[in-house]
Short mmCIF file of C-alpha atoms and ligand atoms in Angstrom, two decimals:
data_model
loop_
_atom_site.label_atom_id
_atom_site.label_comp_id
_atom_site.label_asym_id
_atom_site.label_seq_id
_atom_site.Cartn_x
_atom_site.Cartn_y
_atom_site.Cartn_z
CA MET A 1 4.34 16.17 -1.51
CA LYS A 2 6.44 13.36 -0.13
CA LEU A 3 6.03 9.61 -0.58
CA ILE A 4 7.81 7.48 2.02
CA PHE A 5 8.26 3.71 1.80
CA LEU A 6 8.31 2.03 5.20
CA GLY A 7 8.01 -1.61 4.11
CA THR A 8 8.50 -2.98 0.59
CA ASN A 9 8.50 -6.78 0.90
CA GLY A 10 5.63 -9.00 -0.14
CA TRP A 11 4.63 -12.01 1.97
CA TYR A 12 7.17 -11.84 4.85
CA CYS A 13 9.98 -9.71 6.29
CA THR A 14 13.62 -10.49 5.40
CA LYS A 15 16.92 -8.60 5.40
CA THR A 16 15.66 -6.83 2.24
CA GLY A 17 12.83 -5.18 4.15
CA ASN A 18 9.59 -5.23 6.09
CA THR A 19 6.24 -6.14 4.61
CA VAL A 20 4.39 -3.40 2.74
CA CYS A 21 3.50 0.02 4.05
CA ALA A 22 3.91 3.43 2.40
CA ALA A 23 2.88 6.92 3.45
CA ILE A 24 1.83 10.02 1.52
CA VAL A 25 2.81 13.05 3.58
CA ALA A 26 0.06 15.55 2.84
CA LYS A 27 -0.28 19.07 4.27
CA ASP A 28 -2.60 18.12 7.12
CA ARG A 29 -2.27 14.34 7.46
CA LEU A 30 -0.54 11.10 6.61
CA ILE A 31 -2.27 8.83 4.13
CA VAL A 32 -0.99 5.32 4.77
CA LEU A 33 -1.13 2.62 2.11
CA ASP A 34 -1.43 -0.81 3.72
CA ALA A 35 -0.26 -1.91 7.13
CA GLY A 36 2.33 -4.65 6.83
CA ASP A 37 5.16 -4.70 9.36
CA GLY A 38 6.47 -1.37 8.05
CA PHE A 39 3.40 0.16 9.73
CA GLU A 40 5.31 0.06 13.02
CA LYS A 41 7.27 3.14 11.77
CA VAL A 42 4.13 5.26 11.17
CA PRO A 43 3.71 6.62 14.74
CA GLU A 44 7.28 8.04 14.71
CA LEU A 45 6.75 9.41 11.20
CA ALA A 46 3.53 11.13 12.34
CA GLU A 47 5.45 12.73 15.23
CA LYS A 48 8.36 13.76 13.02
CA GLU A 49 6.08 15.27 10.37
CA LYS A 50 3.80 16.81 13.04
CA LYS A 51 0.65 15.14 11.65
CA LYS A 52 -2.15 14.23 14.02
CA LYS A 53 -4.51 12.77 11.41
CA ILE A 54 -3.61 9.40 9.96
CA ASP A 55 -5.82 7.80 7.29
CA VAL A 56 -4.92 4.15 6.63
CA PHE A 57 -6.18 2.38 3.49
CA LEU A 58 -6.05 -1.42 3.42
CA SER A 59 -6.04 -3.03 -0.01
CA HIS A 60 -7.04 -6.37 1.57
CA LEU A 61 -6.40 -8.33 4.74
CA HIS A 62 -3.57 -10.69 3.82
CA LEU A 63 -1.20 -10.49 6.78
CA ASP A 64 1.60 -8.81 4.79
CA HIS A 65 -0.89 -5.91 4.42
CA ALA A 66 -2.65 -5.94 7.79
CA GLY A 67 -0.34 -7.74 10.26
CA GLY A 68 1.42 -4.47 11.21
CA LEU A 69 -1.78 -3.20 12.84
CA HIS A 70 -0.55 -4.87 16.03
CA ALA A 71 1.56 -1.68 16.36
CA LEU A 72 -1.58 0.47 16.88
CA PRO A 73 -0.81 0.79 20.64
CA LYS A 74 2.29 2.83 19.65
CA PHE A 75 0.17 5.80 18.54
CA GLU A 76 -0.09 8.69 20.98
CA LYS A 77 -3.21 10.12 22.57
CA THR A 78 -3.04 13.07 20.19
CA HIS A 79 -3.23 10.87 17.06
CA ARG A 80 -6.51 10.29 15.28
CA VAL A 81 -6.29 7.12 13.19
CA ARG A 82 -8.95 6.07 10.68
CA ILE A 83 -8.62 2.66 9.06
CA PHE A 84 -10.51 2.21 5.79
CA ALA A 85 -11.17 -1.16 4.17
CA ALA A 86 -13.74 -2.70 1.85
CA TRP A 87 -17.08 -3.12 3.61
CA GLU A 88 -16.94 -6.92 3.26
CA TYR A 89 -13.82 -6.97 5.46
CA MET A 90 -15.17 -4.90 8.36
CA LYS A 91 -16.28 -7.86 10.48
CA ASP A 92 -12.96 -9.67 9.95
CA LEU A 93 -11.07 -6.51 10.85
CA GLU A 94 -13.08 -5.99 14.04
CA TYR A 95 -12.36 -9.61 14.92
CA LEU A 96 -8.63 -9.24 14.22
CA LEU A 97 -8.25 -5.99 16.20
CA ASP A 98 -9.46 -7.39 19.50
CA HIS A 99 -8.63 -10.03 22.10
CA PRO A 100 -7.20 -12.67 21.84
CA PHE A 101 -5.11 -11.28 18.93
CA THR A 102 -4.31 -7.79 20.23
CA ALA A 103 -5.70 -5.04 22.46
CA ASN A 104 -9.25 -3.85 21.86
CA LEU A 105 -9.39 -0.47 20.08
CA LYS A 106 -11.00 1.10 23.17
CA GLN A 107 -7.89 0.25 25.19
CA LEU A 108 -5.56 2.22 22.90
CA LYS A 109 -4.13 5.66 23.74
CA ALA A 110 -5.09 7.03 20.31
CA CYS A 111 -8.59 7.33 18.91
CA VAL A 112 -8.80 4.60 16.24
CA GLU A 113 -11.84 4.11 14.02
CA LEU A 114 -12.60 1.36 11.49
CA LEU A 115 -14.55 2.62 8.49
CA PRO A 116 -16.00 0.83 5.47
CA LEU A 117 -14.91 2.33 2.17
CA LYS A 118 -17.72 3.98 0.29
CA CYS A 119 -16.18 5.91 -2.55
CA GLY A 120 -17.48 9.45 -2.61
CA LEU A 121 -19.40 8.96 0.63
CA ASN A 122 -16.61 8.98 3.18
CA ARG A 123 -16.42 12.79 3.14
CA LEU A 124 -12.69 12.84 2.72
CA PRO A 125 -10.87 16.14 2.10
CA TYR A 126 -9.30 14.59 -1.03
CA ALA A 127 -10.63 12.61 -3.99
CA LEU A 128 -10.42 8.85 -3.69
CA HIS A 129 -11.28 6.21 -6.25
CA ALA A 130 -11.11 2.51 -5.39
CA LEU A 131 -11.52 -0.34 -7.88
CA PRO A 132 -11.25 -4.12 -7.53
CA LEU A 133 -8.06 -5.83 -8.64
CA VAL A 134 -7.44 -9.49 -9.51
CA HIS A 135 -6.20 -11.49 -6.50
CA ALA A 136 -6.77 -14.71 -4.53
CA ASP A 137 -9.07 -12.74 -2.16
CA PRO A 138 -10.90 -9.46 -2.87
CA CYS A 139 -8.37 -6.64 -3.14
CA LEU A 140 -8.77 -2.93 -3.91
CA GLY A 141 -6.54 -0.56 -5.85
CA PHE A 142 -6.63 3.16 -4.99
CA ARG A 143 -6.25 6.51 -6.71
CA PHE A 144 -5.78 9.60 -4.55
CA GLU A 145 -6.07 13.12 -5.95
CA LEU A 146 -4.85 15.79 -3.59
CA GLU A 147 -2.87 19.02 -3.59
CA GLY A 148 -2.76 18.93 -7.41
CA LYS A 149 -1.13 15.46 -7.51
CA VAL A 150 -2.35 11.97 -8.34
CA ILE A 151 -0.99 8.92 -6.54
CA ALA A 152 -2.23 5.45 -7.53
CA TYR A 153 -1.56 2.29 -5.54
CA CYS A 154 -2.20 -1.14 -7.08
CA THR A 155 -0.78 -4.11 -5.21
CA ASP A 156 -1.52 -7.82 -5.05
CA THR A 157 -2.98 -8.19 -8.48
CA GLY A 158 -2.53 -9.86 -11.80
CA PRO A 159 -2.70 -7.71 -14.93
CA CYS A 160 -6.09 -6.00 -15.23
CA GLY A 161 -7.66 -2.95 -16.85
CA ASN A 162 -8.31 -1.27 -13.50
CA ILE A 163 -4.56 -0.69 -13.01
CA PRO A 164 -4.17 1.74 -15.96
CA GLU A 165 -7.61 3.13 -15.10
CA LEU A 166 -6.51 4.04 -11.55
CA GLY A 167 -3.06 5.05 -12.69
CA LYS A 168 -4.21 7.24 -15.62
CA GLU A 169 -1.68 10.08 -15.97
CA ALA A 170 -0.77 9.65 -12.30
CA ASP A 171 2.22 11.55 -10.93
CA ALA A 172 3.18 8.29 -9.23
CA LEU A 173 1.82 4.81 -9.94
CA ILE A 174 2.88 2.31 -7.28
CA THR A 175 2.45 -1.31 -8.34
CA GLU A 176 3.48 -4.60 -6.92
CA CYS A 177 6.40 -6.54 -8.39
CA SER A 178 6.00 -9.99 -6.89
CA LEU A 179 7.26 -11.97 -9.86
CA PRO A 180 10.84 -11.95 -11.15
CA PRO A 181 11.57 -10.82 -14.72
CA ARG A 182 10.53 -13.14 -17.52
CA THR A 183 7.83 -14.96 -15.53
CA LYS A 184 4.15 -15.24 -16.28
CA PRO A 185 1.45 -14.85 -13.60
CA LEU A 186 -0.21 -18.10 -12.52
CA ARG A 187 -3.97 -18.22 -12.90
CA HIS A 188 -4.53 -19.21 -9.24
CA TRP A 189 -1.93 -16.74 -7.89
CA PRO A 190 -2.08 -13.59 -10.04
CA HIS A 191 0.78 -11.11 -9.59
CA LEU A 192 2.94 -8.78 -11.72
CA SER A 193 6.44 -9.10 -13.17
CA PRO A 194 8.47 -5.91 -13.78
CA GLU A 195 7.76 -6.11 -17.53
CA ILE A 196 3.98 -6.33 -17.00
CA ALA A 197 4.03 -3.48 -14.46
CA ALA A 198 6.03 -1.35 -16.92
CA ARG A 199 3.60 -2.04 -19.78
CA LEU A 200 0.66 -1.09 -17.55
CA ALA A 201 2.41 2.16 -16.51
CA ARG A 202 3.02 2.96 -20.19
CA GLU A 203 -0.63 2.25 -21.00
CA ALA A 204 -1.69 4.51 -18.10
CA ARG A 205 0.66 7.30 -19.32
CA ALA A 206 1.83 7.61 -15.72
CA LYS A 207 4.68 10.01 -14.98
CA LEU A 208 6.50 7.63 -12.64
CA LEU A 209 6.28 3.91 -11.85
CA ILE A 210 7.39 2.68 -8.45
CA LEU A 211 7.85 -1.08 -8.12
CA ASP A 212 6.89 -2.26 -4.63
CA HIS A 213 5.83 -5.47 -2.81
CA PHE A 214 8.78 -7.61 -3.89
CA ASP A 215 7.86 -11.20 -2.99
CA ALA A 216 10.37 -12.27 -0.31
CA ASN A 217 10.72 -15.70 -1.91
CA ASN A 218 11.48 -14.34 -5.38
CA TYR A 219 13.61 -11.33 -4.37
CA ARG A 220 16.16 -12.43 -1.76
CA GLU A 221 18.83 -9.79 -2.47
CA MET A 222 18.54 -6.06 -3.16
CA GLY A 223 20.51 -6.63 -6.37
CA GLU A 224 17.54 -8.60 -7.73
CA ARG A 225 15.33 -5.55 -7.28
CA LYS A 226 17.85 -3.50 -9.27
CA ILE A 227 17.67 -6.07 -12.10
CA ALA A 228 13.85 -5.79 -12.04
CA GLU A 229 14.18 -1.98 -12.20
CA ARG A 230 16.54 -2.24 -15.18
CA VAL A 231 14.22 -4.65 -17.02
CA ALA A 232 11.20 -2.40 -16.38
CA ARG A 233 13.13 0.70 -17.54
CA GLY A 234 13.60 -1.01 -20.92
CA ILE A 235 9.82 -0.63 -21.36
CA PHE A 236 9.00 2.36 -19.14
CA ALA A 237 12.02 4.58 -18.50
CA LYS A 238 10.71 6.39 -15.42
CA THR A 239 10.75 3.37 -13.11
CA ILE A 240 12.14 3.15 -9.58
CA ALA A 241 12.41 -0.01 -7.48
CA ALA A 242 11.29 0.83 -3.93
CA LYS A 243 13.24 -0.09 -0.82
CA ASP A 244 12.53 0.52 2.85
CA GLY A 245 13.36 4.11 3.74
CA LEU A 246 12.96 5.46 0.17
CA VAL A 247 11.65 9.04 0.19
CA LEU A 248 10.37 10.56 -3.07
CA SER A 249 9.09 14.03 -3.85
CA VAL A 250 6.13 14.05 -6.23
ZN1 ZN B 1 0.83 -9.14 -0.43
ZN1 ZN B 2 -2.43 -10.59 -0.99
#
């Protein structure tokens, strides 16, 4: 199974990358994690990988995670796109994906549905667990179990017990890395440093940690991501710092 990183910045796009979006290339579909500006590359990826079904999971609606949805008109008529988000965000999402912000879903070439997340009740052909994380607005972390692999995705969060819970023995645990090394999360703006992410991956006994969502203000050069990777590897050896275009086999 392939994991492809299409956007790896937090907050805003810079020369280091687009805002967050990643895709799990499964046998019969793409599972897309968040829809920052990297989401614009998903329609081409779906064509290249010959996937018609695209399931998009939004952790929350901050614009670095949802702003890329303005690229929905790029999907072809043959694509079937389902966008899942926490039920409390459905009204906001319907409001955002309509005039005067963008085209109404009914005007799009592809069939696009918005669906509230109800763990175990969405009749998905893979196991999904979602748990709340610690953020300025409600935010969900995800654990996907499919084709014998476990992928966990925990972004926009301060340290919390649900990260190792979702990432327990995961083949790949993707966490945010908004803070630079040697910084502590602020109470009103909880995020992770590479050291905290590494400790959580160790606690989860994950097989691989991927650092993602590098805050554009804190990580201005790619070299700073490499330093974060090195620092994290001192605690959890199997760590990779993501960058746009990274493709991993899990
Ligand atoms: Zn974010
Ligand atoms: Zn956020």
